[in-house]
Every structure is written in structure tokens, then in C-alpha cells.
Coordinates of C-alpha atoms in Angstrom, one line a residue:
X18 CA 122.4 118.8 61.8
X19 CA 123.9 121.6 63.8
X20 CA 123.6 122.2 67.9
X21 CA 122.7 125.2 68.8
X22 CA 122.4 125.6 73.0
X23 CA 121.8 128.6 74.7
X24 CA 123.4 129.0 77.9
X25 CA 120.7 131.2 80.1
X26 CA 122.2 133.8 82.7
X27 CA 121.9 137.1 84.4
X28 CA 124.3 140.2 83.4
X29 CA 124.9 140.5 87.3
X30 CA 127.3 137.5 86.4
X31 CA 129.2 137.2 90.1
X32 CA 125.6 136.7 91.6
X33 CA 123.8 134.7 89.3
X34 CA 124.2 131.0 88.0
X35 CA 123.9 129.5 84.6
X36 CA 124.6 126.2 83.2
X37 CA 124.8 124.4 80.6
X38 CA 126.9 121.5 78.8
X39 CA 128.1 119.8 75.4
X40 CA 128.0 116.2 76.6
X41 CA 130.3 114.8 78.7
X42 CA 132.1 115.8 82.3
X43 CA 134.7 118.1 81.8
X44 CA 133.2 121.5 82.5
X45 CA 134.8 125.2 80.9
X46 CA 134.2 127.6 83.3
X47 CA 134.6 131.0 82.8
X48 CA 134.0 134.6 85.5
X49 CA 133.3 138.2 84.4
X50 CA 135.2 140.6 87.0
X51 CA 134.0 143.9 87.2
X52 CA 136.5 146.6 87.4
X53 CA 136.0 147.3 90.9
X54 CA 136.9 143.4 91.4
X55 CA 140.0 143.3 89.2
X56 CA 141.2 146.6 91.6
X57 CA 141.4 144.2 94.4
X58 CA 144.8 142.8 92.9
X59 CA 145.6 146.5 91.7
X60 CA 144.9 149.1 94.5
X61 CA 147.5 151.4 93.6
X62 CA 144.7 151.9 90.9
X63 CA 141.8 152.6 92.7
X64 CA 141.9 156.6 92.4
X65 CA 142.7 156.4 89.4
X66 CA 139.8 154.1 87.9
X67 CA 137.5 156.4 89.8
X68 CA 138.5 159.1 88.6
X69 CA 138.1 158.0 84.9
X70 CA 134.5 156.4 85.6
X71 CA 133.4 159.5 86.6
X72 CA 133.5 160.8 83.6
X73 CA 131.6 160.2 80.6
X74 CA 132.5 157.2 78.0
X75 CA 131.8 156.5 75.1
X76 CA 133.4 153.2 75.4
X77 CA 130.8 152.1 77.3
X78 CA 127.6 153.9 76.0
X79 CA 128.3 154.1 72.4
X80 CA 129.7 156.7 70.4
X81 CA 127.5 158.7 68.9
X82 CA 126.8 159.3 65.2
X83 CA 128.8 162.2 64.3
X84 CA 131.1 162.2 66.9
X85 CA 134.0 161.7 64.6
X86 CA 132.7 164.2 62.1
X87 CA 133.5 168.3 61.7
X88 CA 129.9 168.8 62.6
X89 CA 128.0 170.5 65.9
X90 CA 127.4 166.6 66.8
X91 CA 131.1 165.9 66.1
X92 CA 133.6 165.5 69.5
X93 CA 135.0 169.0 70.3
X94 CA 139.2 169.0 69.6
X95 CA 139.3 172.0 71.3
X96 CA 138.7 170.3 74.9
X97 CA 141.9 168.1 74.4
X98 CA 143.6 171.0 73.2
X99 CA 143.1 173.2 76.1
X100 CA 143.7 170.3 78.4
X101 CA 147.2 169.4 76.8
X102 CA 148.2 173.1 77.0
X103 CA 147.3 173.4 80.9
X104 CA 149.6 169.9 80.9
X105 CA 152.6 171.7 79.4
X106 CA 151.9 169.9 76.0
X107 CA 153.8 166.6 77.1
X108 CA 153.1 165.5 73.2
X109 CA 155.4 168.1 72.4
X110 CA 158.1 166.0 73.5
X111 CA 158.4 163.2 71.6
X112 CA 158.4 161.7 68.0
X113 CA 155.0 159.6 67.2
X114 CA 153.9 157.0 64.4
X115 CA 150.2 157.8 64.4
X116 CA 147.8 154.6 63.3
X117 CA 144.2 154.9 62.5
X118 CA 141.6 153.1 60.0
X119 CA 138.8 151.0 61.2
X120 CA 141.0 147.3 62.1
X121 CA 144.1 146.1 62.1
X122 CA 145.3 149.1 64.3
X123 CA 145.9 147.2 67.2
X124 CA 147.9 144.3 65.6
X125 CA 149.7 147.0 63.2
X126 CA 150.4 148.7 66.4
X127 CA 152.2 145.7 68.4
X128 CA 154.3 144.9 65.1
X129 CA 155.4 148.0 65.3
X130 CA 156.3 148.4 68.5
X131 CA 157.8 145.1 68.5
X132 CA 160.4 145.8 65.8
X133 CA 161.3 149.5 67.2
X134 CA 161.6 147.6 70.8
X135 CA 163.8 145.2 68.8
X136 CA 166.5 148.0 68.0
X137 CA 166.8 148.8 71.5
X138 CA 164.7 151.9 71.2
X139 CA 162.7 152.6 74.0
X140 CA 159.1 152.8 72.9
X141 CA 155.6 154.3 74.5
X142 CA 152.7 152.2 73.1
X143 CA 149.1 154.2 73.4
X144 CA 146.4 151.4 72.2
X145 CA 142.5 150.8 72.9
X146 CA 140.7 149.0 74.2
X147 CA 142.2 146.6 76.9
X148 CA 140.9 143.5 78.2
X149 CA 142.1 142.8 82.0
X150 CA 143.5 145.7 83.0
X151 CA 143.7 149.6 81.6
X152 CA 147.4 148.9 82.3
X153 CA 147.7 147.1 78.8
X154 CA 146.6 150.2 76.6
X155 CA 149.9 152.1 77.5
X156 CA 153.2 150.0 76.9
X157 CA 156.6 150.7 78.3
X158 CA 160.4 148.7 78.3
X159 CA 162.0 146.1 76.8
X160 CA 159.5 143.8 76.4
X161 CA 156.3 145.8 76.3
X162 CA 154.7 144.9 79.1
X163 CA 151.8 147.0 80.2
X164 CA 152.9 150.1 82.5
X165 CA 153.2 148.8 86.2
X166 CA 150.9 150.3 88.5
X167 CA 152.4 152.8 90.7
X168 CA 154.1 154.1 87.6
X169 CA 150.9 154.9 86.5
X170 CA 149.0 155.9 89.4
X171 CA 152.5 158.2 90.0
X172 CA 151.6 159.8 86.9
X173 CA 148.2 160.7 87.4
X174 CA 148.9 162.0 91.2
X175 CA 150.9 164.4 89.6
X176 CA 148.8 166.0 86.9
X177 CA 145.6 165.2 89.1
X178 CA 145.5 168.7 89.8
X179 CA 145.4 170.1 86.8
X180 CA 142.9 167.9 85.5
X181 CA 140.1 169.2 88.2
X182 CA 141.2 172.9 87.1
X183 CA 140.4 171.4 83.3
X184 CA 137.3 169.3 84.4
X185 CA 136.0 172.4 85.8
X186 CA 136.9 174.9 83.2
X187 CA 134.8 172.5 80.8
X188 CA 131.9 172.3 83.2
X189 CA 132.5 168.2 83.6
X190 CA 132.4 167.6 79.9
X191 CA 136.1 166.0 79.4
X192 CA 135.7 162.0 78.5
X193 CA 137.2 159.0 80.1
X194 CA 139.5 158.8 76.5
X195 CA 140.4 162.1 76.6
X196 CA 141.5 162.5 80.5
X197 CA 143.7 158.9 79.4
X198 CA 145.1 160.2 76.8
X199 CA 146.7 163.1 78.1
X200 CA 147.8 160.9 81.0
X201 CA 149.2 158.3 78.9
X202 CA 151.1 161.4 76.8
X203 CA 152.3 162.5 80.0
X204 CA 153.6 159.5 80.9
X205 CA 155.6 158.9 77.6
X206 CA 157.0 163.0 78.4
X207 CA 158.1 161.8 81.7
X208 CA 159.5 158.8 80.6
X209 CA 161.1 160.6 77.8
X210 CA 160.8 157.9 75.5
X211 CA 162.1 157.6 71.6
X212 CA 158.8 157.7 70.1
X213 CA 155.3 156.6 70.5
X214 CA 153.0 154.2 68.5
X215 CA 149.9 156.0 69.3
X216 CA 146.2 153.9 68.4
X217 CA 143.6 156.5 67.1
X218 CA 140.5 155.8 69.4
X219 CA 137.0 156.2 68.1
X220 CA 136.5 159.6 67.6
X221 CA 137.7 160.1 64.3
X222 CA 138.7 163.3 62.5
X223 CA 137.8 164.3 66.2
X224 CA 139.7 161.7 68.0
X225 CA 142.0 162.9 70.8
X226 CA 144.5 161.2 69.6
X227 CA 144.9 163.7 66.6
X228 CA 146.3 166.5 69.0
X229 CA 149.6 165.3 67.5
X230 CA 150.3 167.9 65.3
X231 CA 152.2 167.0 62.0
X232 CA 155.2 167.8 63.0
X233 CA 155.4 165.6 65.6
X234 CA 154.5 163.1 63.4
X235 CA 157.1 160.8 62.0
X236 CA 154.8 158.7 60.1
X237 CA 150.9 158.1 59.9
X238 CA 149.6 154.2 59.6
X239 CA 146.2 154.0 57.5
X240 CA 145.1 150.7 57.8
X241 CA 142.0 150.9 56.0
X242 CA 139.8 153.8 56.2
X243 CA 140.9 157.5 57.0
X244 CA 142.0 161.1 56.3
X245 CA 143.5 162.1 59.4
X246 CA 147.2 162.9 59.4
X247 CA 147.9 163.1 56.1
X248 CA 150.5 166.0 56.3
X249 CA 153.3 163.7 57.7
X250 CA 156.7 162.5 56.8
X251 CA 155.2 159.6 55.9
X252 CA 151.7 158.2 54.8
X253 CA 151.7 154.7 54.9
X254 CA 148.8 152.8 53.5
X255 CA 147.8 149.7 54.5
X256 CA 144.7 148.3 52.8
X257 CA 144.1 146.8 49.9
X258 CA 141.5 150.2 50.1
X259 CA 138.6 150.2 47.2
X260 CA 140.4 152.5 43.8
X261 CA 138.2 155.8 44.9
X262 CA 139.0 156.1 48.5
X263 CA 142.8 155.4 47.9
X264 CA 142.5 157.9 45.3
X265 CA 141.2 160.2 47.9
X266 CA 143.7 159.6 50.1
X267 CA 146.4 160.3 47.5
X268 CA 145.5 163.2 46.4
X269 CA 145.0 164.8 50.2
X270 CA 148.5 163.6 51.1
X271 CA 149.9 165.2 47.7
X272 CA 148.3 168.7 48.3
X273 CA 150.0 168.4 52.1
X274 CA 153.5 167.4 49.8
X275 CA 153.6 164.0 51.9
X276 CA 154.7 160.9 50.2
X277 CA 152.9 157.8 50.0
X278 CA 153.9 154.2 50.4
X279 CA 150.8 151.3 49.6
X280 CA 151.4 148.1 51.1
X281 CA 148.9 146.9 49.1
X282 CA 151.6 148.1 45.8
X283 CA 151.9 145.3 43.4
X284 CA 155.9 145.7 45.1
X285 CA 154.4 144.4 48.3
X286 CA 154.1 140.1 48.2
X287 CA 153.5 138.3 50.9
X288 CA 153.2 134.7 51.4
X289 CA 152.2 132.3 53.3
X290 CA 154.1 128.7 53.3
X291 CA 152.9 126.5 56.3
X292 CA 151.5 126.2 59.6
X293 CA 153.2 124.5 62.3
X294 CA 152.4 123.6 66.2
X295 CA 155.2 124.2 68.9
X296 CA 154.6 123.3 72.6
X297 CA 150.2 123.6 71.8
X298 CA 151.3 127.0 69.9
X299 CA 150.2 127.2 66.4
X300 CA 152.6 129.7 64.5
X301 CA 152.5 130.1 60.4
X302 CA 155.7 130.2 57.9
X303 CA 155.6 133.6 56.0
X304 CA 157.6 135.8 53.7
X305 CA 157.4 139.5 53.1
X306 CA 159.1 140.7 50.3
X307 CA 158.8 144.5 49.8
X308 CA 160.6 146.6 46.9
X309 CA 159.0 149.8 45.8
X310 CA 161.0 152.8 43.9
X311 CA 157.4 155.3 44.4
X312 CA 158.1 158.2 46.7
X313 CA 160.7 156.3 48.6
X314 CA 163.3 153.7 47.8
X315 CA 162.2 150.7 49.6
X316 CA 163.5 146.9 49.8
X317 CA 163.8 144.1 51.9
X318 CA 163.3 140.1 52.1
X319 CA 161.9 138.4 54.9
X320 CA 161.7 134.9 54.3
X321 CA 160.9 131.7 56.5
X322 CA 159.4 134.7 59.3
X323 CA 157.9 132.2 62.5
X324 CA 154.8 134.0 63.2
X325 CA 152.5 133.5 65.9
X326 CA 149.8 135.8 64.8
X327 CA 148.2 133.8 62.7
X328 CA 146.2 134.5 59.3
X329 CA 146.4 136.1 56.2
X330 CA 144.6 139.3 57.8
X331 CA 147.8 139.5 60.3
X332 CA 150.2 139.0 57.6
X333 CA 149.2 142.3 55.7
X334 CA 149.6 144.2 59.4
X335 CA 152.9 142.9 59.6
X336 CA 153.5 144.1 56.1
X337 CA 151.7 147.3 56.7
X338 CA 154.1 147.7 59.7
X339 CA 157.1 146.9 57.9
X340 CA 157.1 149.8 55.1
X341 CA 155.9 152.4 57.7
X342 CA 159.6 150.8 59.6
X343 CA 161.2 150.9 56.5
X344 CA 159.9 154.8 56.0
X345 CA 161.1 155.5 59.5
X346 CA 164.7 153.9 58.2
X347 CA 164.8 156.2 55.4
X348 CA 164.7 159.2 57.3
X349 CA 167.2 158.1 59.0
X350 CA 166.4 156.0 62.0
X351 CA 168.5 153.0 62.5
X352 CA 166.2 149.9 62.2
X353 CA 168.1 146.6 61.0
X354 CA 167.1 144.0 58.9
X355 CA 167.3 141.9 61.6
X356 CA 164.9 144.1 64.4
X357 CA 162.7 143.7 61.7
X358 CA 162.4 139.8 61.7
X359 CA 162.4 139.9 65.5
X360 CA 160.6 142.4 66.0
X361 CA 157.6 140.7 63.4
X362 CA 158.5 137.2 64.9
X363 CA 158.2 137.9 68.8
X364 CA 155.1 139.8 68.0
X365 CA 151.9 138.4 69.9
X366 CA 148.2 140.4 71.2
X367 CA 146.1 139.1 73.7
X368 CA 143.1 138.4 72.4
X369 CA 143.8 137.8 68.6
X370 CA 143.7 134.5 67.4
X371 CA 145.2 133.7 71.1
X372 CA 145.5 129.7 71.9
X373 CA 145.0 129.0 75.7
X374 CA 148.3 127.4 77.3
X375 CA 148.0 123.8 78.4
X376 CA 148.3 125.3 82.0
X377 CA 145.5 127.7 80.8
X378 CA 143.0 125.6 79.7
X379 CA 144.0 123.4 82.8
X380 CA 142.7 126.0 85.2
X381 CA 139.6 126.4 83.3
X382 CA 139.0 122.9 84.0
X383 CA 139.9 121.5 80.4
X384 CA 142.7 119.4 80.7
X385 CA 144.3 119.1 77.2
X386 CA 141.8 121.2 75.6
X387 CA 142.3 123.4 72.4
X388 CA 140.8 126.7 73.5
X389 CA 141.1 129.7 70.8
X390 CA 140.2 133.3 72.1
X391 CA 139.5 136.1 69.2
X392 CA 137.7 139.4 69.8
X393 CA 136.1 138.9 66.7
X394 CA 132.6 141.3 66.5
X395 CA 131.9 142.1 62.8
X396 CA 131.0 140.6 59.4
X397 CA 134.7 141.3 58.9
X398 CA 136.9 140.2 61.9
X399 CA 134.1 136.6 62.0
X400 CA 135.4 135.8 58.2
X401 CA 139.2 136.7 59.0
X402 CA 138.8 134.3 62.4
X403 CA 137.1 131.6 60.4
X404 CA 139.8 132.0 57.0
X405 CA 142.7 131.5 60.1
X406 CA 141.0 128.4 61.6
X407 CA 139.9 126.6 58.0
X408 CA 143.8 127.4 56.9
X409 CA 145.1 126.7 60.9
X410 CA 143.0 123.7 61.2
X411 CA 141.3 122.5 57.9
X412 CA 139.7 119.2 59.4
X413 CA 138.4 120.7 62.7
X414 CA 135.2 120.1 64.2
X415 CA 134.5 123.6 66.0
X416 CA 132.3 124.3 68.9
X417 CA 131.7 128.2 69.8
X418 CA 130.8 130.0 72.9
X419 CA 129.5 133.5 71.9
X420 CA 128.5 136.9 73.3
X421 CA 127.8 140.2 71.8
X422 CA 127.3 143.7 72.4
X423 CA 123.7 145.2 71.1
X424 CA 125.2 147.6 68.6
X425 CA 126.5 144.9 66.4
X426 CA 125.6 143.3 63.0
X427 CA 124.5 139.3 64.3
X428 CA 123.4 137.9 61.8
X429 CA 125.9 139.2 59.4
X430 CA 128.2 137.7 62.4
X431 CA 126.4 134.1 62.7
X432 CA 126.3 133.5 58.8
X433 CA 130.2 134.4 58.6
X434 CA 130.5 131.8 61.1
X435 CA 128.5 129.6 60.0
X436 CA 129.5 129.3 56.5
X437 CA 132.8 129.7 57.1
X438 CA 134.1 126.2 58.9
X439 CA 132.2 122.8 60.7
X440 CA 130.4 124.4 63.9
X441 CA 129.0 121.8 65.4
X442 CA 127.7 123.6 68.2
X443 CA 127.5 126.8 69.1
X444 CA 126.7 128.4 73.1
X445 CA 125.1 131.8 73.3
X446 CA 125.8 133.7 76.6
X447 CA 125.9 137.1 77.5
X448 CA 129.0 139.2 79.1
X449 CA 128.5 142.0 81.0
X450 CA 129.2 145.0 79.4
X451 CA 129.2 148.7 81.6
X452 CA 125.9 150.2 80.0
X453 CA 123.4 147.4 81.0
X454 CA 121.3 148.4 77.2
X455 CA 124.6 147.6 75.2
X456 CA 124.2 143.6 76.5
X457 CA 122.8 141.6 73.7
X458 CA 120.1 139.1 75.3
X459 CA 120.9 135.3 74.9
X460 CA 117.4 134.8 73.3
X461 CA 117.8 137.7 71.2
X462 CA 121.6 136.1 69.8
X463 CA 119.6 132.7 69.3
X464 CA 117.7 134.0 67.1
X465 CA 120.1 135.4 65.1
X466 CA 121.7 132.6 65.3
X467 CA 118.4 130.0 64.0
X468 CA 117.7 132.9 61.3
X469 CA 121.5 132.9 59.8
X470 CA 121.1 128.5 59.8
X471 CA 117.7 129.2 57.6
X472 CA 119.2 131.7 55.3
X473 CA 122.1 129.4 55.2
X474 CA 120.1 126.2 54.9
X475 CA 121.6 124.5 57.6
X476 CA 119.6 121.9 60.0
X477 CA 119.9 123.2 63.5
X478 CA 118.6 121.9 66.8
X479 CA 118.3 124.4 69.5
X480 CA 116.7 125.1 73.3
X481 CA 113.0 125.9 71.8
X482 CA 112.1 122.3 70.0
X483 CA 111.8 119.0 71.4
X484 CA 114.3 117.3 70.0
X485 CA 116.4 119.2 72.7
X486 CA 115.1 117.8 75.1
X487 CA 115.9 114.3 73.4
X488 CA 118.9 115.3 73.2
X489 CA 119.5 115.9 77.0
X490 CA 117.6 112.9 77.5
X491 CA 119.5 110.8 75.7
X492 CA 123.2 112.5 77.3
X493 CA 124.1 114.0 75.1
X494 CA 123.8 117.7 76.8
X495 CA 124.0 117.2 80.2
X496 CA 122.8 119.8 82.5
X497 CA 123.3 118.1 85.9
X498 CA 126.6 119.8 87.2
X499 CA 126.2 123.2 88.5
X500 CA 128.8 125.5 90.8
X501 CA 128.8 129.5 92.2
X502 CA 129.6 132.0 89.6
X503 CA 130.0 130.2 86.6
X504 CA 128.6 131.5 83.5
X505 CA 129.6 129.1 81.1
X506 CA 129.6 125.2 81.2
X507 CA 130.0 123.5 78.0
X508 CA 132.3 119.9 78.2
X509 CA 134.0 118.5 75.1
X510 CA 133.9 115.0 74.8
X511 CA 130.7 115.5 72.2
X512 CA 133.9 117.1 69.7
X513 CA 136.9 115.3 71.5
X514 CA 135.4 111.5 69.7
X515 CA 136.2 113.4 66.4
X516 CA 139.4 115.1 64.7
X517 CA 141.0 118.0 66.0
X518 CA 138.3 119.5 68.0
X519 CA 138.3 123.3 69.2
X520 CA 136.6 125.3 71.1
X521 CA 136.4 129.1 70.1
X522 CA 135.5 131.6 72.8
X523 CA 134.4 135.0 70.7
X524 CA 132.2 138.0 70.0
X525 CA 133.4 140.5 72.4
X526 CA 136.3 142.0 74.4
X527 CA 133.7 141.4 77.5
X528 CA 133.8 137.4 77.3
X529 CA 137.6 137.1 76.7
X530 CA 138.1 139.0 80.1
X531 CA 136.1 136.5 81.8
X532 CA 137.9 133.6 80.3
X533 CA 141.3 135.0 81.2
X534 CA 140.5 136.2 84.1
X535 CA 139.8 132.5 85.6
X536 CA 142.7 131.1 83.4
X537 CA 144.8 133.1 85.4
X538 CA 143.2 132.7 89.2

């Protein structure tokens, strides 16, 4: 019989209270900040974020259908390009690696990065979206930490002017994306870096992102789905793609005389050999072992790599990021074997597959605890999280504490989750999101939730029956202990009396914030 709780609360979550508990004392309690309340620790910022939430995004509201299409509803290219050109074309001046497809961009992204950083070059990360602070989506230095603040605001004082002269000649219509990605291209100019790894957005063959014309490009990153980009030095597939869209792809980047490296080719193996735990850090024993003769003469060995982002999923994005490296080598860059393993090694990304520190789950009140964080929000990203934790953890009783945003698939989400490990209990909650109508309701996610446990045939006891209140009752949800602004309660001991327990925090970007957020206070 599975648990199923919902946690009740308001989406004004700094005002309102909600509670709820597995059994047991030890509360996990999490805050949403607001943007406006993050800027208290970031003034420097405060112009800026203004400026960028007075314009429109699509972040927030939803992109619409089309956007990403060469259609009337599609997003117009020619904004960003008019907008660069006023800017002096600051993407111009410097090499890129462009990376779209719809997942793994992110991850592929920060390998990437990582290894080039591990060279010594000095690399401009552009990726989306970010989690505490819009800092993160631009990366600069040695170790790629997120652009310090008055960098940033430095950079946008600057160009400020000529982005009211382009606001204006577009009669308001320039995005929130599109205003941050010039600035972020700005900044990279000014910074002169070596190259960029540059994270398409969500627009698509319409993505602003795409103003980097092919020869700028030094290589383009597919990941799984896309067309864009295909006239580069480099087309580097990352996959494994269905036969008829890799087809398609193929044959575009042939017509555009670009070669094309697979790193789903049957000369691309990767294994993985064990999981091990250092210092309440899981990390996973891999080897890479890539030698391909197609379009460009590739080979290299990676064995015994320490990895600490975890799962088969991130394995193929660190294979993925290694022949697009390897491509880059071959046109002569200097990348060792050596940056390579470092590079893949030292890689980590907040919010995948991310274990709280003992400290962390300290200061959410969980002394001990095994928290796991994962921005998991599709049928596809739920069955990669729950392959990582079934091969991370095989014995593991699990207990889950879940929001969503309306425009997702739930019950393809809930059933993945279900099926996929031994949830004992799951907490439905919702995290704020910007646009109040892109919020799923608790009530609405529980019944997702009961509907996937039919469909699956798995017993469930949830907040509507009875036997809930039994359960409370007899202790073993206890609702007694309450405090200002928490959101979510839920205690551990009712998984602690078994093997391994973990609790998985998941569902959306929105709810990882507010978790971090108070592991960090």
C-alpha cells in the first residue's frame, strides 16, 4: 500500500502556511523566494532584473505553438538581428560551440565547458534556465562560477542605452531571452574570451541564440532533436536519434558540406562499472571509449572516469561532449587527453541528480538525511531520475515531494515514477511559478497521482478516504508542528526504520529554488 499526502498551501508562499508530515519529528522545510527577495542579497542587480521583467517572457507564460517554427506565429530573427547590429555584433567576436535538441543541453553544456576550462582556456558559458540566481546562466573563469554581479550589472549599464533605442525601434516587442542574450554576448566580447558554449533557448529554428552565424561556429551539439546549425565545422550528434530523423539530419549537414560525428556510432561504447559514496557523495565508475574513422579520425580511452553526474542518461552527454572536444582537437585546438578526464570528472550542475550536503540537509532541519534534488518534469527526465536511483540505490525505500507546472504531462510523470522504484510516499505541493495559470493545483497533481496508482494497480492511501485519517490517528502522519513560511513538512523516521531511505525533492526548477534557497540561509 502506497502513501499518498498532499501538502495543502497557497502560491503566495512567503504569506501562507501549510503543513504536513511523514511520521515522526524531524521536519524538511523548504521557502520559495521571489526574485525581488533573492535581490535583497544581490542589489547590484536590481536594475537589471527590472529591466528584463519588463519585458515579455516566454519563460514564464509559455511559449507559444509556433514560436520556434518559420511561420507568421514563429519568433521574429530579425528583432535579435537588428538588436545585435545596433550592439556592434559582440558575437562577431568570438568562436562558439552551439548546443541545441530538446535535453541534455545543459549537462552536455557543463561537460563541455568543464574540459575546455580544464585546458586553461578561458570559456563564456550561455545556458537556461537558472535556479537561484540569473547569474548562473552566464559562466565565466577558472572554475565556472556564475558571473559576479557588478560584472554583470557593469555590462548592462553600458549597452543600457542602446537597448531603449532597440526597445523602442520594435515598439516594446524585444523578450526577456532576447535583451539576455545580447547582454550575455556582450559580455563574452568584453571579456574577450576563447570561445563560448552557447545553450539554444526555446525558440527553436527561431531561437536567438541562432544569430551565431556558421562561421562563427566551431562546432554544433545536437543532443537529440534539431536542424539548426547544420552548416558548421562540425555537426556532432548526440542521440541515439530514431533512423529517419538522423537520416534527416545527415543529409542537411551533407548538402551544407559539414561533417558528421554520431556519438551514438557503434565506435562510441560506454560503460558503466560501479557506484561508489565519498563524504555522502554518490559518484559512478565509467569508461568512454570512442574510435571512429567517418568524416574525422577520432580516438581516445577514458577508463576508471570518477563521475559525479550520475546515470546512464549523463554518461551519453559526457560522451556527446567528448567527440564534439575531440572535433574541436582536430581542427586544431589543443585539448589533452588529460583536460578531457578532468574536465568530465570535475563536472557537476545544480539541480541534476544533486545530493544535499550533510551541512545542507542540516539547515533544512534533516540531520543525516539523504536528500536528492532533480529538475525532472517529463515522461522522459522521471524515467532517467528513477533508472539513476534503482542503479544508485537498488534497495531504497523512496519518499517524493513533488510540484509541477500546468503545461506538463502528470500522469505520464506519476506512472514513470511510480513504476520505476519503491515510493512509499509521495507529497504533492505547489511552487510558485511567475504566471499564477502555469501553477499546477495540489488537488489537481493528486489526482494524477491516484489515477497513475489505478492504471498501475498499485494500493494507495491518500488525503480523501478515511483510512487517512487512521493513519494520523494512529501517528503515523503527524500534523501537529507548524512554523511561518514553511511550505513543506514531511519528517523521515516512517522511511529512516527501513534500508537506505531517500527523500527526492522533484518536478520543477520552481521547488529546487526553494529547497536551496533555505539550505543555504
Amino acid at each position: 500500500m502506497r502513501f499518498l499526502n498532499l501538502l495543502r498551501r497557497c502560491p503566495r508562499l512567503t504569506r501562507k502556511r501549510a503543513r504536513a508530515h511523514f511520521s515522526g519529528s524531524e521536519a524538511f522545510s523548504t521557502r520559495m523566494l521571489g526574485s525581488k527577495q533573492f535581490l535583497s542579497t544581490e542589489p547590484e542587480l536590481e536594475d537589471f532584473m527590472n529591466y528584463l521583467d519588463s519585458l515579455k517572457n516566454y519563460e514564464k507564460s509559455g511559449v507559444p505553438k509556433g514560436a520556434g517554427t518559420d511561420s507568421e506565429d514563429g519568433f521574429d530573427m530579425g528583432r535579435i538581428r537588428r538588436l545585435m547590429d545596433r550592439l556592434g555584433n559582440p558575437h562577431n567576436k568570438f568562436k562558439a560551440i552551439h548546443i541545441a535538441g530538446t535535453k541534455g543541453k545543459g549537462s552536455t553544456a557543463a561537460f563541455i565547458s568543464s574540459i575546455l576550462r580544464a585546458e586553461g582556456y578561458y570559456v563564456g558559458c550561455y545556458t537556461s534556465p537558472h535556479i537561484l540566481t540569473i547569474r548562473e546562466r552566464m559562466s565565466l573563469g577558472k572554475f565556472g562560477e556564475p558571473v559576479p554581479a557588478e560584472m554583470l550589472n557593469c555590462i548592462f549599464q553600458k549597452i543600457r542605452p542602446k537597448l531603449d533605442e532597440a526597445i523602442h525601434q520594435e515598439n516594446g516587442s524585444l523578450s526577456h531571452f532576447e535583451v539576455l542574450t545580447a547582454t550575455a554576448f556582450s559580455l563574452f566580447a568584453e571579456e574577450k574570451i576563447d570561445i563560448a558554449v552557447i545553450e539554444a533557448g526555446l525558440g527553436g529554428a527561431r531561437d536567438a541564440t541562432n544569430i551565431i552565424c556558421s562561421s562563427g561556429l566551431a562546432a554544433s551539439v545536437i543532443t537529440t532533436i534539431g536542424e539548426e546549425h547544420l552548416a558548421a565545422l562540425g555537426v556532432i550528434l548526440g542521440g541515439p536519434f530514431l533512423p529517419y530523423i538522423e537520416k534527416i539530419l545527415r543529409d542537411k549537414a551533407y548538402m551544407m558540406q559539414s561533417p558528421v560525428i554520431s556519438a551514438s556510432d557503434p565506435g562510441v561504447k560506454t560503460t558503466i562499472k560501479s557506484l561508489n559514496v565519498l563524504d555522502g557523495r554518490p559518484y559512478q565508475f565509467s569508461d568512454i571509449s570512442i574510435k571512429m574513422e567517418r568524416d574525422f579520425q577520432l580516438s581516445i580511452r577514458l577508463s576508471d572516469l570518477k563521475m559525479h553526474m550520475l546515470g546512464s542518461h549523463q554518461l551519453q552527454n559526457a560522451s556527446t561532449a567528448a567527440c564534439m572536444v575531440l572535433c574541436l582537437r582536430d581542427q586544431g585546438w589543443r585539448i589533452s587527453d588529460r583536460s578531457l578526464r578532468t574536465g568530465i570528472e570535475n563536472t557537476c550542475l545544480i539541480g541534476r541528480c544533486q545530493f544535499l550536503s550533510f551541512k545542507e540537509s542540516e539547515a533544512l532541519g534533516l540531520p543525516g538525511a539523504t536528500i536528492l534534488l532533480d529538475g525532472a518534469h517529463t515522461k522522459e527526465s522521471a524515467k532517467a531520475l528513477m533508472d539513476t536511483i534503482r542503479m544508485s540505490f537498488p534497495e531504497a525505500k523512496l519518499g517524493f515531494v513533488v510540484a509541477m507546472a500546468s503545461d506538463k504531462d502528470h500522469l505520464a510523470f506519476a506512472k514513470e515514477v511510480l513504476s520505476g522504484g519503491q515510493v512509499d510516499a509521495v507529497f504533492l505541493t505547489e511552487a510558485e511559478i511567475a504566471c499564477k495559470f502555469r501553477t499546477t493545483s495540489a488537488p489537481l497533481l493528486r489526482d494524477r497521482w491516484i489515477q497513475a496508482a489505478k492504471e498501475l494497480n498499485i494500493g494507495t492511501i491518500h488525503d480523501t478516504m478515511g483510512e487517512y485519517q487512521d493513519l494520523l490517528k494512529r501517528g503515523l502522519v503527524d500534523s501537529r508542528r507548524d512554523a511561518e513560511e514553511r511550505i513543506i513538512i514531511a519528517a523521515e523516521n516512517s522511511l529512516r526504520a527501513r534500508n537506505q531511505p531517500i527523500l527526492v525533492v522533484t518536478g520543477s526548477l520552481h521547488i529546487l529554488s526553494s529547497v536551496l534557497a533555505s539550505s543555504h540561509k
